[in-house]
Amino acid sequence: MKYNVSIDIDKPIDRVIELFDNPENLKEWMEGLQHFEHLSGTPGQVGARSKLIYKMGKKDVEMIETITVRKLPKEFSGTYEADGVFNIVKNKFEKISDTKTRYISEQEFEFKGMMKFVAFLMPWAFKKQSMKYLKAFKQFVERQA
């Protein structure tokens, strides 16, 4: 399954990238994120691996992030592996004007086991969740000075 979502943010691209590139800010806009732990590699750089734990409903979901591309603001990409799910995320940022930035998230999912069934029945839920994170990031950035 593949899809793209995007949102325009009323802040300059340099400020958007500064806030996006700080892992301390993740809990400000990634609803459900309980824990972020660096595992290996140079933090924030290609090859770095981190463990993320999300609360999704009553369940804790653990995923491993591996950074695959770091060419900000053009692209910041990674893979996310969880039980039954392999997700490739390409985050891209475009300058619209001196005070506005477009954030584009390209998502690709591969599913195994029970998650294939869930994805077949509810493909809209994945896009909805991705858009929720983009909206939360926009709100977080626009609240900052």
PDB file of C-alpha atoms in Angstrom:
ATOM      1  CA  MET A   1       0.000   0.000   0.000  1.00  0.00           C
ATOM      2  CA  LYS A   2       1.336   3.426  -0.988  1.00  0.00           C
ATOM      3  CA  TYR A   3       0.018   6.947  -0.463  1.00  0.00           C
ATOM      4  CA  ASN A   4       1.136  10.559   0.065  1.00  0.00           C
ATOM      5  CA  VAL A   5      -0.139  13.166   2.509  1.00  0.00           C
ATOM      6  CA  SER A   6       0.912  16.806   2.758  1.00  0.00           C
ATOM      7  CA  ILE A   7       0.229  19.948   4.738  1.00  0.00           C
ATOM      8  CA  ASP A   8       1.278  23.599   4.551  1.00  0.00           C
ATOM      9  CA  ILE A   9       2.889  25.089   7.655  1.00  0.00           C
ATOM     10  CA  ASP A  10       2.946  28.824   8.374  1.00  0.00           C
ATOM     11  CA  LYS A  11       6.626  28.984   9.337  1.00  0.00           C
ATOM     12  CA  PRO A  12       9.885  29.394   7.377  1.00  0.00           C
ATOM     13  CA  ILE A  13      11.488  26.166   6.173  1.00  0.00           C
ATOM     14  CA  ASP A  14      14.592  26.622   8.376  1.00  0.00           C
ATOM     15  CA  ARG A  15      12.438  26.768  11.529  1.00  0.00           C
ATOM     16  CA  VAL A  16      10.330  23.786  10.421  1.00  0.00           C
ATOM     17  CA  ILE A  17      13.464  21.698   9.852  1.00  0.00           C
ATOM     18  CA  GLU A  18      14.987  22.778  13.159  1.00  0.00           C
ATOM     19  CA  LEU A  19      11.902  21.555  15.032  1.00  0.00           C
ATOM     20  CA  PHE A  20      11.488  18.384  12.936  1.00  0.00           C
ATOM     21  CA  ASP A  21      15.148  17.411  13.367  1.00  0.00           C
ATOM     22  CA  ASN A  22      15.056  17.430  17.180  1.00  0.00           C
ATOM     23  CA  PRO A  23      13.992  14.025  18.607  1.00  0.00           C
ATOM     24  CA  GLU A  24      13.121  15.735  21.908  1.00  0.00           C
ATOM     25  CA  ASN A  25      10.137  17.250  20.062  1.00  0.00           C
ATOM     26  CA  LEU A  26       8.648  13.923  18.932  1.00  0.00           C
ATOM     27  CA  LYS A  27       6.388  13.565  21.974  1.00  0.00           C
ATOM     28  CA  GLU A  28       4.981  17.024  21.222  1.00  0.00           C
ATOM     29  CA  TRP A  29       3.347  15.850  18.015  1.00  0.00           C
ATOM     30  CA  MET A  30       3.517  12.048  17.772  1.00  0.00           C
ATOM     31  CA  GLU A  31       0.398  11.095  19.693  1.00  0.00           C
ATOM     32  CA  GLY A  32       0.828   7.875  21.612  1.00  0.00           C
ATOM     33  CA  LEU A  33       4.637   7.924  21.622  1.00  0.00           C
ATOM     34  CA  GLN A  34       5.671   6.610  25.020  1.00  0.00           C
ATOM     35  CA  HIS A  35       9.363   5.982  24.545  1.00  0.00           C
ATOM     36  CA  PHE A  36      12.163   6.820  22.105  1.00  0.00           C
ATOM     37  CA  GLU A  37      15.508   5.072  22.588  1.00  0.00           C
ATOM     38  CA  HIS A  38      18.596   5.357  20.383  1.00  0.00           C
ATOM     39  CA  LEU A  39      20.017   1.882  19.716  1.00  0.00           C
ATOM     40  CA  SER A  40      22.975   2.242  17.350  1.00  0.00           C
ATOM     41  CA  GLY A  41      24.759   4.466  14.857  1.00  0.00           C
ATOM     42  CA  THR A  42      25.154   8.233  15.060  1.00  0.00           C
ATOM     43  CA  PRO A  43      21.837   9.715  16.245  1.00  0.00           C
ATOM     44  CA  GLY A  44      19.881  11.350  13.432  1.00  0.00           C
ATOM     45  CA  GLN A  45      22.258  10.114  10.729  1.00  0.00           C
ATOM     46  CA  VAL A  46      21.938   7.473   8.005  1.00  0.00           C
ATOM     47  CA  GLY A  47      22.141   4.001   9.530  1.00  0.00           C
ATOM     48  CA  ALA A  48      21.079   5.090  13.014  1.00  0.00           C
ATOM     49  CA  ARG A  49      18.558   2.749  14.642  1.00  0.00           C
ATOM     50  CA  SER A  50      16.094   3.654  17.367  1.00  0.00           C
ATOM     51  CA  LYS A  51      13.312   1.907  19.250  1.00  0.00           C
ATOM     52  CA  LEU A  52       9.951   3.648  19.490  1.00  0.00           C
ATOM     53  CA  ILE A  53       7.092   2.474  21.693  1.00  0.00           C
ATOM     54  CA  TYR A  54       3.588   3.762  20.989  1.00  0.00           C
ATOM     55  CA  LYS A  55       0.393   3.352  22.970  1.00  0.00           C
ATOM     56  CA  MET A  56      -2.291   2.475  20.414  1.00  0.00           C
ATOM     57  CA  GLY A  57      -5.563   1.961  22.198  1.00  0.00           C
ATOM     58  CA  LYS A  58      -4.850  -0.495  24.999  1.00  0.00           C
ATOM     59  CA  LYS A  59      -1.853  -1.990  23.238  1.00  0.00           C
ATOM     60  CA  ASP A  60       1.839  -1.040  23.279  1.00  0.00           C
ATOM     61  CA  VAL A  61       3.374  -1.202  19.796  1.00  0.00           C
ATOM     62  CA  GLU A  62       7.155  -1.378  19.483  1.00  0.00           C
ATOM     63  CA  MET A  63       8.868  -0.420  16.258  1.00  0.00           C
ATOM     64  CA  ILE A  64      12.439  -0.084  15.088  1.00  0.00           C
ATOM     65  CA  GLU A  65      13.341   2.994  13.052  1.00  0.00           C
ATOM     66  CA  THR A  66      16.325   2.953  10.710  1.00  0.00           C
ATOM     67  CA  ILE A  67      17.303   6.210   9.031  1.00  0.00           C
ATOM     68  CA  THR A  68      17.972   5.628   5.319  1.00  0.00           C
ATOM     69  CA  VAL A  69      18.263   9.154   3.838  1.00  0.00           C
ATOM     70  CA  ARG A  70      19.249  12.426   5.473  1.00  0.00           C
ATOM     71  CA  LYS A  71      19.295  15.296   2.998  1.00  0.00           C
ATOM     72  CA  LEU A  72      17.257  17.922   4.838  1.00  0.00           C
ATOM     73  CA  PRO A  73      15.277  19.886   3.857  1.00  0.00           C
ATOM     74  CA  LYS A  74      14.873  17.911   0.645  1.00  0.00           C
ATOM     75  CA  GLU A  75      14.384  14.501   2.270  1.00  0.00           C
ATOM     76  CA  PHE A  76      14.538  12.619   5.544  1.00  0.00           C
ATOM     77  CA  SER A  77      13.587   8.963   5.126  1.00  0.00           C
ATOM     78  CA  GLY A  78      13.519   5.835   7.170  1.00  0.00           C
ATOM     79  CA  THR A  79      12.079   2.410   7.661  1.00  0.00           C
ATOM     80  CA  TYR A  80       9.836   1.391  10.536  1.00  0.00           C
ATOM     81  CA  GLU A  81       9.506  -2.267  11.451  1.00  0.00           C
ATOM     82  CA  ALA A  82       6.811  -3.580  13.782  1.00  0.00           C
ATOM     83  CA  ASP A  83       5.035  -6.894  14.227  1.00  0.00           C
ATOM     84  CA  GLY A  84       3.548  -7.640  10.803  1.00  0.00           C
ATOM     85  CA  VAL A  85       4.335  -4.215   9.335  1.00  0.00           C
ATOM     86  CA  PHE A  86       7.247  -2.798   7.338  1.00  0.00           C
ATOM     87  CA  ASN A  87       6.821   0.932   6.609  1.00  0.00           C
ATOM     88  CA  ILE A  88       9.004   3.144   4.404  1.00  0.00           C
ATOM     89  CA  VAL A  89       8.529   6.855   5.110  1.00  0.00           C
ATOM     90  CA  LYS A  90       9.941   9.663   2.973  1.00  0.00           C
ATOM     91  CA  ASN A  91       9.557  13.094   4.604  1.00  0.00           C
ATOM     92  CA  LYS A  92      10.082  16.021   2.245  1.00  0.00           C
ATOM     93  CA  PHE A  93       9.936  19.754   2.831  1.00  0.00           C
ATOM     94  CA  GLU A  94       9.435  22.471   0.226  1.00  0.00           C
ATOM     95  CA  LYS A  95       9.746  26.219   0.633  1.00  0.00           C
ATOM     96  CA  ILE A  96       6.514  27.834  -0.568  1.00  0.00           C
ATOM     97  CA  SER A  97       7.469  31.343   0.538  1.00  0.00           C
ATOM     98  CA  ASP A  98       9.690  33.001   3.155  1.00  0.00           C
ATOM     99  CA  THR A  99       7.014  32.251   5.758  1.00  0.00           C
ATOM    100  CA  LYS A 100       5.392  29.022   4.514  1.00  0.00           C
ATOM    101  CA  THR A 101       6.606  25.436   4.124  1.00  0.00           C
ATOM    102  CA  ARG A 102       4.986  22.345   2.594  1.00  0.00           C
ATOM    103  CA  TYR A 103       5.566  19.061   4.446  1.00  0.00           C
ATOM    104  CA  ILE A 104       5.043  15.973   2.261  1.00  0.00           C
ATOM    105  CA  SER A 105       5.044  12.456   3.663  1.00  0.00           C
ATOM    106  CA  GLU A 106       5.266   9.544   1.226  1.00  0.00           C
ATOM    107  CA  GLN A 107       4.273   6.255   2.847  1.00  0.00           C
ATOM    108  CA  GLU A 108       4.741   2.678   1.674  1.00  0.00           C
ATOM    109  CA  PHE A 109       3.599  -0.312   3.697  1.00  0.00           C
ATOM    110  CA  GLU A 110       4.207  -4.052   3.454  1.00  0.00           C
ATOM    111  CA  PHE A 111       2.106  -6.319   5.671  1.00  0.00           C
ATOM    112  CA  LYS A 112       2.424  -9.864   6.979  1.00  0.00           C
ATOM    113  CA  GLY A 113       0.082 -12.180   8.814  1.00  0.00           C
ATOM    114  CA  MET A 114      -2.926 -10.646  10.534  1.00  0.00           C
ATOM    115  CA  MET A 115      -1.863  -7.134   9.514  1.00  0.00           C
ATOM    116  CA  LYS A 116      -2.553  -8.029   5.849  1.00  0.00           C
ATOM    117  CA  PHE A 117      -6.171  -8.605   6.826  1.00  0.00           C
ATOM    118  CA  VAL A 118      -6.363  -5.358   8.830  1.00  0.00           C
ATOM    119  CA  ALA A 119      -4.840  -3.352   5.965  1.00  0.00           C
ATOM    120  CA  PHE A 120      -7.261  -4.925   3.486  1.00  0.00           C
ATOM    121  CA  LEU A 121     -10.294  -4.052   5.623  1.00  0.00           C
ATOM    122  CA  MET A 122      -9.170  -0.596   6.754  1.00  0.00           C
ATOM    123  CA  PRO A 123      -6.638   0.953   4.344  1.00  0.00           C
ATOM    124  CA  TRP A 124      -8.110   4.400   5.075  1.00  0.00           C
ATOM    125  CA  ALA A 125      -7.036   4.121   8.729  1.00  0.00           C
ATOM    126  CA  PHE A 126      -3.349   4.285   7.815  1.00  0.00           C
ATOM    127  CA  LYS A 127      -3.709   7.458   5.729  1.00  0.00           C
ATOM    128  CA  LYS A 128      -5.907   9.000   8.436  1.00  0.00           C
ATOM    129  CA  GLN A 129      -3.226   8.329  11.077  1.00  0.00           C
ATOM    130  CA  SER A 130      -0.476   9.788   8.873  1.00  0.00           C
ATOM    131  CA  MET A 131      -2.520  12.938   8.292  1.00  0.00           C
ATOM    132  CA  LYS A 132      -3.204  13.198  12.026  1.00  0.00           C
ATOM    133  CA  TYR A 133       0.550  13.303  12.684  1.00  0.00           C
ATOM    134  CA  LEU A 134       1.085  15.978  10.004  1.00  0.00           C
ATOM    135  CA  LYS A 135      -1.685  18.144  11.468  1.00  0.00           C
ATOM    136  CA  ALA A 136      -0.226  17.745  14.969  1.00  0.00           C
ATOM    137  CA  PHE A 137       3.243  18.672  13.693  1.00  0.00           C
ATOM    138  CA  LYS A 138       1.833  21.771  11.961  1.00  0.00           C
ATOM    139  CA  GLN A 139       0.086  22.849  15.177  1.00  0.00           C
ATOM    140  CA  PHE A 140       3.242  22.243  17.224  1.00  0.00           C
ATOM    141  CA  VAL A 141       5.457  24.225  14.821  1.00  0.00           C
ATOM    142  CA  GLU A 142       3.036  27.130  14.477  1.00  0.00           C
ATOM    143  CA  ARG A 143       2.865  27.480  18.292  1.00  0.00           C
ATOM    144  CA  GLN A 144       6.648  27.985  18.452  1.00  0.00           C
ATOM    145  CA  ALA A 145       8.332  31.400  18.207  1.00  0.00           C
TER     146      ALA A 145
END
